[in-house]
XYZ file of C-alpha atoms in Angstrom:
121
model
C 0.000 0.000 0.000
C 3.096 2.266 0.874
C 4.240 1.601 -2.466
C 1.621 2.155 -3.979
C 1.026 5.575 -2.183
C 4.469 7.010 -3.843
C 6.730 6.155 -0.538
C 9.101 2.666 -1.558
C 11.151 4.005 1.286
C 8.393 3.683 3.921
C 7.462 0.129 2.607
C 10.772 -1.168 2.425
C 11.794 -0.268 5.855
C 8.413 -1.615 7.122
C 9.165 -5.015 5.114
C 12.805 -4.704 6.848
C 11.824 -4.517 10.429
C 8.847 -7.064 10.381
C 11.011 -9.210 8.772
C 13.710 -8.785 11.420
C 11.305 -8.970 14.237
C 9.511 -12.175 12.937
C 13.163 -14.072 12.620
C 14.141 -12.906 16.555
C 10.294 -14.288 17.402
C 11.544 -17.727 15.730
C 14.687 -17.647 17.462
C 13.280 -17.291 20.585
C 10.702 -19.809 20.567
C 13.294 -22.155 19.500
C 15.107 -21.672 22.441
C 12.522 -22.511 24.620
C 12.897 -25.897 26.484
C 10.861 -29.154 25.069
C 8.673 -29.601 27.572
C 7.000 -26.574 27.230
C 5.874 -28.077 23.474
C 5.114 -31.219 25.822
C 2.734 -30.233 28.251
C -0.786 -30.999 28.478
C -2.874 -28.143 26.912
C -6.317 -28.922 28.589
C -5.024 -28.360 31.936
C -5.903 -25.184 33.432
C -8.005 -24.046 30.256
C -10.561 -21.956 32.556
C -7.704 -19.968 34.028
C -5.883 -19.554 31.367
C -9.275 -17.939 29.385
C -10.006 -15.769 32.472
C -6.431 -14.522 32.828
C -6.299 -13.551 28.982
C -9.758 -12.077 29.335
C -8.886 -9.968 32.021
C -5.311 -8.644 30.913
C -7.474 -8.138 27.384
C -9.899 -5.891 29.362
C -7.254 -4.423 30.970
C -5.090 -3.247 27.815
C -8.448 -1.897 26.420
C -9.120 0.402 29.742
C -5.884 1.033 29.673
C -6.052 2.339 25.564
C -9.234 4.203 26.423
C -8.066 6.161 29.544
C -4.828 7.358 27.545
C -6.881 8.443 24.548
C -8.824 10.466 26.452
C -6.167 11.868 28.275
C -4.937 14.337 25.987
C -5.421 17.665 26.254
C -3.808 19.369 23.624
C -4.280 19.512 19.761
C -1.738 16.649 18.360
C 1.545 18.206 16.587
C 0.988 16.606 13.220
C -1.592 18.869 12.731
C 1.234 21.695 12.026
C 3.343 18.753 9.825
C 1.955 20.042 6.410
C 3.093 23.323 6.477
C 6.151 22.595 8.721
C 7.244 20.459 6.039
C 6.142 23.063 3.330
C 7.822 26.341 4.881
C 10.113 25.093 6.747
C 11.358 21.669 6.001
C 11.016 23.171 2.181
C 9.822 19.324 0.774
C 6.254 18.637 -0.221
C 6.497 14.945 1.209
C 5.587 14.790 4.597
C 7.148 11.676 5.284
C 10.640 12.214 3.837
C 11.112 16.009 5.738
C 10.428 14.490 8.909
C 12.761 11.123 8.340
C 15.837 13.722 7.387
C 15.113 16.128 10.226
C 14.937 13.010 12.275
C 18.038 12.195 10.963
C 19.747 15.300 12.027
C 18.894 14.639 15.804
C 20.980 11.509 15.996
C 24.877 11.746 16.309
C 25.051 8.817 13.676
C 23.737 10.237 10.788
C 26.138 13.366 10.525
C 29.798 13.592 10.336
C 31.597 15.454 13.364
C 32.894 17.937 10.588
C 29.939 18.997 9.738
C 27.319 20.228 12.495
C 23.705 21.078 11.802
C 22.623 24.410 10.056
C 20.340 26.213 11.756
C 16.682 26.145 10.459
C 15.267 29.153 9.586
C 11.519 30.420 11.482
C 8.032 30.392 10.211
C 7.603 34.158 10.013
């Protein structure tokens, strides 16, 4: 869908990092001891359904308290013309992954320190 959007960058780095994610999930489950593939399922199936049920109701409470917790307008509302006057790209997506960029130490040379960006008059 990123792709198809106009942003190969996006969907490649999203292929990238699911990719690396689902191998360290395998690795990790392999790891596990064998009699954990061993034991009997069936015992303990009540508990196990009310323990997920409640941690499930408990993620969802949590997700609703938090959304309604904010009390301020969101900052990407001020990304379109950020990236228009002052990131000076008309792709959202690609001004905020260079200014990102310029944050870290390892995407810059020592030599060369960050210019100064100019203010939204």
């Amino acid at each position: 869908m990123f792709a198809i959007q106009g942003a190969p960058d996006l969907a490649l780095t999203l292929l990238l990092v699911e990719s690396i994610i689902l191998v360290s999930f395998v690795l990790a489950l392999r790891s596990l001891p064998a009699r954990v593939w061993t034991q009997n399922p069936t015992r303990f199936k009540l508990g196990r359904a009310a323990l997920g049920a409640y941690f499930g109701l408990l993620i969802m409470v949590a997700a609703a308290v938090a959304m309604g917790g904010r009390v301020a307008e969101p900052i990407s509302v001020e990304y379109p013309w950020m990236s228009y006057d002052i990131g000076h790209g008309a792709n959202i997506v690609n001004v905020t992954l260079v200014d990102i960029r310029v944050w870290t130490p390892s995407a810059r040379s020592p030599s060369s320190p960050p210019q100064p960006r100019a203010s939204r008059a």
